[in-house]
C-alpha positions as a printed Julia matrix, in Angstrom:
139×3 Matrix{Float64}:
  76.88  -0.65  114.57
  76.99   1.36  111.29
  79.86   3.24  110.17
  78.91   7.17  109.56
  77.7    7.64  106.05
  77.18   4.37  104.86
  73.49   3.49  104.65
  71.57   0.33  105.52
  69.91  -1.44  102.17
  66.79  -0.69  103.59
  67.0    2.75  104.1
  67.09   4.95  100.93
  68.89   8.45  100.26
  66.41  11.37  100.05
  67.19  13.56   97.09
  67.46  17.47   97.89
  65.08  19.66   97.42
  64.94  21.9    94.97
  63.76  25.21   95.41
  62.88  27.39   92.57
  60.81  30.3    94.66
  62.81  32.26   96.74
  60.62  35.1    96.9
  59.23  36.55  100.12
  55.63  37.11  100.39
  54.43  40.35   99.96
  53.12  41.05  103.2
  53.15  44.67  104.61
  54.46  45.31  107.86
  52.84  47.82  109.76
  55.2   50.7   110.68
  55.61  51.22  114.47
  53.12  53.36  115.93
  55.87  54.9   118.11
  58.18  56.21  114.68
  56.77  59.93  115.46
  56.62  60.16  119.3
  58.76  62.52  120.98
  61.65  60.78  122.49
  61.85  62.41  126.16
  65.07  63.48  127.49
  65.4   61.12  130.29
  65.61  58.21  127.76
  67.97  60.55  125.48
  70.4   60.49  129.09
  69.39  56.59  129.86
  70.91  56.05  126.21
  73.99  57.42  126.71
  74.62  56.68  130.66
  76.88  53.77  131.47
  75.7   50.81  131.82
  76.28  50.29  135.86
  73.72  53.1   136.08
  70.77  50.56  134.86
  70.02  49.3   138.42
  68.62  53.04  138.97
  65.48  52.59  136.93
  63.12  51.16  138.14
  61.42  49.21  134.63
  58.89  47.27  136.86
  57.38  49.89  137.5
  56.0   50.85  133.62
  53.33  48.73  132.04
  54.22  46.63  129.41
  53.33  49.31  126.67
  55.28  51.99  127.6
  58.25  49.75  127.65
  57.46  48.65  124.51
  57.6   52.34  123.11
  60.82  53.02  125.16
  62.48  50.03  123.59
  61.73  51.4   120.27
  63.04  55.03  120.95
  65.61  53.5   122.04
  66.15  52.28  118.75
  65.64  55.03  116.78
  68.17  56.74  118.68
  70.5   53.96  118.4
  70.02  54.28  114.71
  70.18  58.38  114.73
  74.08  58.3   116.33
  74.91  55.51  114.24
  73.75  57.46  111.01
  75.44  60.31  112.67
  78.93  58.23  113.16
  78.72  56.47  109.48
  78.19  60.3   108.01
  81.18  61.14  109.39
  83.12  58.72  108.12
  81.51  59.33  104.71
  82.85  63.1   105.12
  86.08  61.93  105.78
  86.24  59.38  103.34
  85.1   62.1   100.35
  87.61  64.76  101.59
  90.73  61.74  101.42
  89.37  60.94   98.09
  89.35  64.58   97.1
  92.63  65.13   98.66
  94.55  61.94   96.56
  92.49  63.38   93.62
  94.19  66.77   93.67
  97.43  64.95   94.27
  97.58  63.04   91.75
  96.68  66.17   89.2
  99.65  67.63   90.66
 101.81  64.83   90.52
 100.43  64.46   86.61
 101.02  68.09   86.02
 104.4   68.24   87.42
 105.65  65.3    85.24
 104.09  66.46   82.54
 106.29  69.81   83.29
 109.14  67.65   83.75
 108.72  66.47   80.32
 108.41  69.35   78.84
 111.63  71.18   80.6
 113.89  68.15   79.19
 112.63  68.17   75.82
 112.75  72.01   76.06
 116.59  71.57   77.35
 117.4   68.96   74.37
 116.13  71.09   71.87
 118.43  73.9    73.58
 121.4   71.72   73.38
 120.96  70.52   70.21
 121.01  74.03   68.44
 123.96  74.9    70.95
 126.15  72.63   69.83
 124.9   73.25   65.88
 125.88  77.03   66.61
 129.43  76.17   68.17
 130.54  73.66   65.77
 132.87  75.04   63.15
 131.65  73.82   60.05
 132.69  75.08   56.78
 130.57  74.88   53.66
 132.22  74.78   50.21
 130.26  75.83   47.69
């Protein structure tokens, strides 16, 4: 018996391979056929029914085809409410980044202000106290 990872003389470690293209080909998928057909509302209130409801179709009786199509409306509105849901949070997300935006101009502003008042105030005491000393020039 052979301990894991050691090899027999006889057998002979296999370099890697390299790979240097990691392109895909350039092949064209066709785009669904079913991309423009009018989604009808039962599927719209299939989509969007629980799931202990699915018992009350009855799929065997469409051909293959038409369950084909329904499985990719399905998708596209699968894809339409999650666009819907991610836009939503996009709104959200640019109104909070608005929002901390505006704060911090305000905050800026207001220690900018700040600044402004106690170098004002300085200046104020400074020529105060110049004023009220008592200082008598000889000449």
């Amino acid at each position: 018996m052979q301990a894991v990872g050691i090899l027999h003389p006889s057998q002979s470690r296999q370099p890697a391979p390299h790979h240097t293209d990691f392109h895909q080909p350039h092949v064209l998928v066709p785009a669904s056929p079913y991309l423009q057909e009018t989604i009808p509302k039962w599927l719209h209130v299939y989509s969007r029914a629980p799931h202990g409801s699915d018992h009350k179709l009855k799929w065997d009786l469409f051909r293959l085809p038409q369950l084909d199509c329904f499985q990719a409306m399905l998708k596209r509105l699968y894809k339409q409410e999650l666009e819907g849901i991610v836009m939503s949070y996009e709104v959200y997300r640019q109104s909070l980044f608005h929002e901390m935006e505006r704060r911090r101009r305000l905050h800026h502003l207001q220690l900018h202000q700040a600044v402004e008042e106690d170098e004002s105030k300085d200046n104020d005491r400074q020529e105060t106290t110049a004023l009220t000393q008592n200082v008598e020039t000889i000449v």
